[in-house]
Amino acid sequence: MQKLAELLKAKKLKVTPQRLAIFNMLYNTTSHPSAETIYKSLQETHPTMSLATVYKTLDALQKAGLIQQLNVGEDSFRYDANVSSHPHVICLECNRVFDLESDILNDLRSKVASNTDFDLISEKVYLYGTCPECKESMKEE
Amino acid sequence: MQKLAELLKAKKLKVTPQRLAIFNMLYNTTSHPSAETIYKSLQETHPTMSLATVYKTLDALQKAGLIQQLNVGEDSFRYDANVSSHPHVICLECNRVFDLESDILNDLRSKVASNTDFDLISEKVYLYGTCPECKESMKEE
DNA sequence: TTTTATGCAAATTGTTTGCAGATAA
DNA sequence: TTATCTGCAAACAATTTGCATAAAA
């Protein structure tokens, strides 16, 4: 928590209980929650925090480069405290989102760079399918 | 146009002037327009067509597998009559969206399949950067 | 004639904004 | 103290929906 407070201060963001709670939650999960999910799961510990504060905090953290926004094709955004440009795999059965290693994009990056003459800055890569667990439970039926 | 009418009929969709106009426009562009852009550019030839009809038509075409929806990270969707699962490069200066060949994803697909045990179904791949033309005009300044 | 599509206006939903009071520095 | 944040309610924008009329099959 101390570490997160330092990260906020380094970006000249005031350290508030709300910000710490949101940042901390994102920092300790790989579930890529949405604003709504974050809001609901912090209801118990921060019952007075509003959804608008969640949105404003996520916006501030994102602008500071401390988190990133994902758009996996749902109707709302998800957030990730892993700010490296890494690909994600999404299970179409359970809707969970998993991280992949960034370096599996190296081949793609170099191919695109040589095919297009673009100066590439970033990328968003989402793969869709069925996760091992859901494959199992589908077999059983 | 005859060809497009056949494609609609094959999907049991009624062939209306609005649907033909929208489908035809998408079929003859690589600009990946949004619903709003399609609506505006068809105003001249189809002044009575409503935006709701554009949305309903895009939805029908998409469900029939005749077009696909893109989410390049803007506040609205774009549409593509190329329904193959191909990557896109987006220029952050001029906001144009370009198609890439599907097969440059082969390496990524096989890497992800072997790393995750997912059964992969599809993918959305967007790369961001500066296109050759915008690189030129930035040099001049 | 039957079925499906269109066009209008109203509804929906995730997200943003304005602002007064509260809190961090 | 003063600069910034919070929380509420209202605003927003892209998209969807209900329904009466119109057009396709």
PDB file of N, CA, C and O (backbone and C1' of nucleotides) in Angstrom, chain B residues 14-17 35 51-52 55-56 75-77, chain D residues 13-20 22-25:
ATOM      1  N   LYS B  14     -34.746  -9.443 -46.803  1.00  0.00           N
ATOM      2  CA  LYS B  14     -35.422  -8.760 -47.907  1.00  0.00           C
ATOM      3  C   LYS B  14     -34.504  -7.723 -48.527  1.00  0.00           C
ATOM      4  O   LYS B  14     -33.747  -7.053 -47.824  1.00  0.00           O
ATOM      5  N   VAL B  15     -34.598  -7.629 -49.834  1.00  0.00           N
ATOM      6  CA  VAL B  15     -33.727  -6.699 -50.554  1.00  0.00           C
ATOM      7  C   VAL B  15     -34.410  -5.345 -50.655  1.00  0.00           C
ATOM      8  O   VAL B  15     -35.333  -5.170 -51.437  1.00  0.00           O
ATOM      9  N   THR B  16     -33.956  -4.414 -49.850  1.00  0.00           N
ATOM     10  CA  THR B  16     -34.532  -3.065 -49.874  1.00  0.00           C
ATOM     11  C   THR B  16     -33.483  -2.088 -50.392  1.00  0.00           C
ATOM     12  O   THR B  16     -32.285  -2.384 -50.326  1.00  0.00           O
ATOM     13  N   PRO B  17     -33.929  -0.937 -50.886  1.00  0.00           N
ATOM     14  CA  PRO B  17     -32.967   0.059 -51.387  1.00  0.00           C
ATOM     15  C   PRO B  17     -31.973   0.482 -50.293  1.00  0.00           C
ATOM     16  O   PRO B  17     -30.784   0.640 -50.562  1.00  0.00           O
ATOM     17  N   ALA B  35     -21.330   4.064 -38.356  1.00  0.00           N
ATOM     18  CA  ALA B  35     -22.749   4.185 -38.716  1.00  0.00           C
ATOM     19  C   ALA B  35     -23.070   5.630 -39.107  1.00  0.00           C
ATOM     20  O   ALA B  35     -23.741   5.884 -40.108  1.00  0.00           O
ATOM     21  N   LEU B  51     -31.210   7.183 -39.303  1.00  0.00           N
ATOM     22  CA  LEU B  51     -30.034   6.604 -38.659  1.00  0.00           C
ATOM     23  C   LEU B  51     -30.372   5.256 -38.033  1.00  0.00           C
ATOM     24  O   LEU B  51     -29.561   4.331 -38.039  1.00  0.00           O
ATOM     25  N   ALA B  52     -31.595   5.131 -37.528  1.00  0.00           N
ATOM     26  CA  ALA B  52     -32.013   3.857 -36.930  1.00  0.00           C
ATOM     27  C   ALA B  52     -31.989   2.737 -37.962  1.00  0.00           C
ATOM     28  O   ALA B  52     -31.623   1.602 -37.651  1.00  0.00           O
ATOM     29  N   TYR B  55     -28.458   1.577 -38.404  1.00  0.00           N
ATOM     30  CA  TYR B  55     -28.070   0.672 -37.315  1.00  0.00           C
ATOM     31  C   TYR B  55     -28.716  -0.699 -37.470  1.00  0.00           C
ATOM     32  O   TYR B  55     -28.082  -1.732 -37.295  1.00  0.00           O
ATOM     33  N   LYS B  56     -30.006  -0.708 -37.796  1.00  0.00           N
ATOM     34  CA  LYS B  56     -30.695  -1.991 -37.937  1.00  0.00           C
ATOM     35  C   LYS B  56     -30.134  -2.796 -39.096  1.00  0.00           C
ATOM     36  O   LYS B  56     -30.010  -4.022 -39.005  1.00  0.00           O
ATOM     37  N   ASP B  75     -15.061   6.152 -29.971  1.00  0.00           N
ATOM     38  CA  ASP B  75     -16.305   6.086 -29.223  1.00  0.00           C
ATOM     39  C   ASP B  75     -17.443   5.451 -30.015  1.00  0.00           C
ATOM     40  O   ASP B  75     -18.544   5.287 -29.509  1.00  0.00           O
ATOM     41  N   SER B  76     -17.198   5.095 -31.245  1.00  0.00           N
ATOM     42  CA  SER B  76     -18.223   4.396 -32.028  1.00  0.00           C
ATOM     43  C   SER B  76     -17.589   3.250 -32.820  1.00  0.00           C
ATOM     44  O   SER B  76     -16.375   3.213 -32.997  1.00  0.00           O
ATOM     45  N   PHE B  77     -18.435   2.345 -33.286  1.00  0.00           N
ATOM     46  CA  PHE B  77     -17.939   1.210 -34.054  1.00  0.00           C
ATOM     47  C   PHE B  77     -17.676   1.601 -35.504  1.00  0.00           C
ATOM     48  O   PHE B  77     -18.282   2.532 -36.026  1.00  0.00           O
TER      49      PHE B  77
ATOM     50  P    DA D  13     -23.147  15.111 -26.532  1.00  0.00           P
ATOM     51  O5'  DA D  13     -22.702  13.676 -27.043  1.00  0.00           O
ATOM     52  C5'  DA D  13     -21.760  12.905 -26.321  1.00  0.00           C
ATOM     53  C4'  DA D  13     -21.806  11.510 -26.875  1.00  0.00           C
ATOM     54  C3'  DA D  13     -22.333  11.422 -28.309  1.00  0.00           C
ATOM     55  O3'  DA D  13     -21.643  10.395 -28.975  1.00  0.00           O
ATOM     56  C1'  DA D  13     -23.747  10.196 -26.893  1.00  0.00           C
ATOM     57  P    DA D  14     -21.744  10.183 -30.514  1.00  0.00           P
ATOM     58  O5'  DA D  14     -21.948   8.613 -30.570  1.00  0.00           O
ATOM     59  C5'  DA D  14     -20.984   7.763 -29.970  1.00  0.00           C
ATOM     60  C4'  DA D  14     -21.645   6.444 -29.699  1.00  0.00           C
ATOM     61  C3'  DA D  14     -22.222   5.765 -30.940  1.00  0.00           C
ATOM     62  O3'  DA D  14     -21.808   4.406 -30.932  1.00  0.00           O
ATOM     63  C1'  DA D  14     -23.891   5.990 -29.268  1.00  0.00           C
ATOM     64  P    DT D  15     -22.161   3.422 -32.114  1.00  0.00           P
ATOM     65  O5'  DT D  15     -23.493   2.737 -31.589  1.00  0.00           O
ATOM     66  C5'  DT D  15     -23.455   2.069 -30.336  1.00  0.00           C
ATOM     67  C4'  DT D  15     -24.854   1.740 -29.907  1.00  0.00           C
ATOM     68  C3'  DT D  15     -25.669   0.922 -30.916  1.00  0.00           C
ATOM     69  O3'  DT D  15     -25.839  -0.376 -30.364  1.00  0.00           O
ATOM     70  C1'  DT D  15     -26.969   2.586 -29.841  1.00  0.00           C
ATOM     71  P    DT D  16     -26.743  -1.475 -31.054  1.00  0.00           P
ATOM     72  O5'  DT D  16     -28.151  -1.254 -30.334  1.00  0.00           O
ATOM     73  C5'  DT D  16     -28.187  -1.209 -28.929  1.00  0.00           C
ATOM     74  C4'  DT D  16     -29.627  -1.140 -28.477  1.00  0.00           C
ATOM     75  C3'  DT D  16     -30.572  -2.095 -29.213  1.00  0.00           C
ATOM     76  O3'  DT D  16     -31.287  -2.785 -28.202  1.00  0.00           O
ATOM     77  C1'  DT D  16     -31.434   0.113 -29.270  1.00  0.00           C
ATOM     78  P    DT D  17     -32.396  -3.868 -28.503  1.00  0.00           P
ATOM     79  O5'  DT D  17     -33.759  -3.047 -28.385  1.00  0.00           O
ATOM     80  C5'  DT D  17     -33.995  -2.249 -27.239  1.00  0.00           C
ATOM     81  C4'  DT D  17     -35.378  -1.645 -27.338  1.00  0.00           C
ATOM     82  C3'  DT D  17     -36.427  -2.539 -28.004  1.00  0.00           C
ATOM     83  O3'  DT D  17     -37.589  -2.520 -27.182  1.00  0.00           O
ATOM     84  C1'  DT D  17     -36.343  -0.429 -29.082  1.00  0.00           C
ATOM     85  P    DG D  18     -38.818  -3.530 -27.442  1.00  0.00           P
ATOM     86  O5'  DG D  18     -40.037  -2.517 -27.687  1.00  0.00           O
ATOM     87  C5'  DG D  18     -40.069  -1.242 -27.032  1.00  0.00           C
ATOM     88  C4'  DG D  18     -41.330  -0.492 -27.444  1.00  0.00           C
ATOM     89  C3'  DG D  18     -42.458  -1.358 -28.001  1.00  0.00           C
ATOM     90  O3'  DG D  18     -43.700  -0.726 -27.680  1.00  0.00           O
ATOM     91  C1'  DG D  18     -41.588   0.010 -29.736  1.00  0.00           C
ATOM     92  P    DC D  19     -45.111  -1.445 -28.066  1.00  0.00           P
ATOM     93  O5'  DC D  19     -45.604  -0.583 -29.316  1.00  0.00           O
ATOM     94  C5'  DC D  19     -45.420   0.841 -29.340  1.00  0.00           C
ATOM     95  C4'  DC D  19     -45.718   1.361 -30.730  1.00  0.00           C
ATOM     96  C3'  DC D  19     -46.742   0.519 -31.510  1.00  0.00           C
ATOM     97  O3'  DC D  19     -47.622   1.387 -32.195  1.00  0.00           O
ATOM     98  C1'  DC D  19     -44.807   0.786 -32.788  1.00  0.00           C
ATOM     99  P    DA D  20     -49.170   0.884 -32.498  1.00  0.00           P
ATOM    100  O5'  DA D  20     -49.532   1.757 -33.778  1.00  0.00           O
ATOM    101  C5'  DA D  20     -49.240   3.162 -33.792  1.00  0.00           C
ATOM    102  C4'  DA D  20     -48.833   3.577 -35.197  1.00  0.00           C
ATOM    103  C3'  DA D  20     -49.793   3.093 -36.293  1.00  0.00           C
ATOM    104  O3'  DA D  20     -50.025   4.162 -37.206  1.00  0.00           O
ATOM    105  C1'  DA D  20     -47.595   2.346 -36.756  1.00  0.00           C
ATOM    106  P    DA D  22     -48.211   4.760 -44.818  1.00  0.00           P
ATOM    107  O5'  DA D  22     -46.997   3.844 -45.256  1.00  0.00           O
ATOM    108  C5'  DA D  22     -45.662   4.313 -45.058  1.00  0.00           C
ATOM    109  C4'  DA D  22     -44.702   3.339 -45.706  1.00  0.00           C
ATOM    110  C3'  DA D  22     -45.081   2.962 -47.132  1.00  0.00           C
ATOM    111  O3'  DA D  22     -43.888   2.928 -47.884  1.00  0.00           O
ATOM    112  C1'  DA D  22     -44.917   1.014 -45.823  1.00  0.00           C
ATOM    113  P    DA D  23     -43.940   2.891 -49.503  1.00  0.00           P
ATOM    114  O5'  DA D  23     -43.053   1.609 -49.822  1.00  0.00           O
ATOM    115  C5'  DA D  23     -41.851   1.388 -49.081  1.00  0.00           C
ATOM    116  C4'  DA D  23     -41.552  -0.079 -49.102  1.00  0.00           C
ATOM    117  C3'  DA D  23     -41.663  -0.700 -50.496  1.00  0.00           C
ATOM    118  O3'  DA D  23     -40.413  -1.331 -50.752  1.00  0.00           O
ATOM    119  C1'  DA D  23     -42.790  -2.022 -48.875  1.00  0.00           C
ATOM    120  P    DA D  24     -40.148  -2.174 -52.067  1.00  0.00           P
ATOM    121  O5'  DA D  24     -40.057  -3.643 -51.503  1.00  0.00           O
ATOM    122  C5'  DA D  24     -38.963  -3.995 -50.661  1.00  0.00           C
ATOM    123  C4'  DA D  24     -39.072  -5.461 -50.301  1.00  0.00           C
ATOM    124  C3'  DA D  24     -38.983  -6.409 -51.469  1.00  0.00           C
ATOM    125  O3'  DA D  24     -38.178  -7.505 -51.083  1.00  0.00           O
ATOM    126  C1'  DA D  24     -41.048  -6.729 -50.358  1.00  0.00           C
ATOM    127  P    DA D  25     -37.793  -8.664 -52.112  1.00  0.00           P
ATOM    128  O5'  DA D  25     -38.895  -9.770 -51.818  1.00  0.00           O
ATOM    129  C5'  DA D  25     -38.769 -10.593 -50.658  1.00  0.00           C
ATOM    130  C4'  DA D  25     -39.935 -11.565 -50.603  1.00  0.00           C
ATOM    131  C3'  DA D  25     -40.042 -12.458 -51.834  1.00  0.00           C
ATOM    132  O3'  DA D  25     -40.145 -13.817 -51.399  1.00  0.00           O
ATOM    133  C1'  DA D  25     -42.124 -11.432 -51.374  1.00  0.00           C
TER     134       DA D  25
END
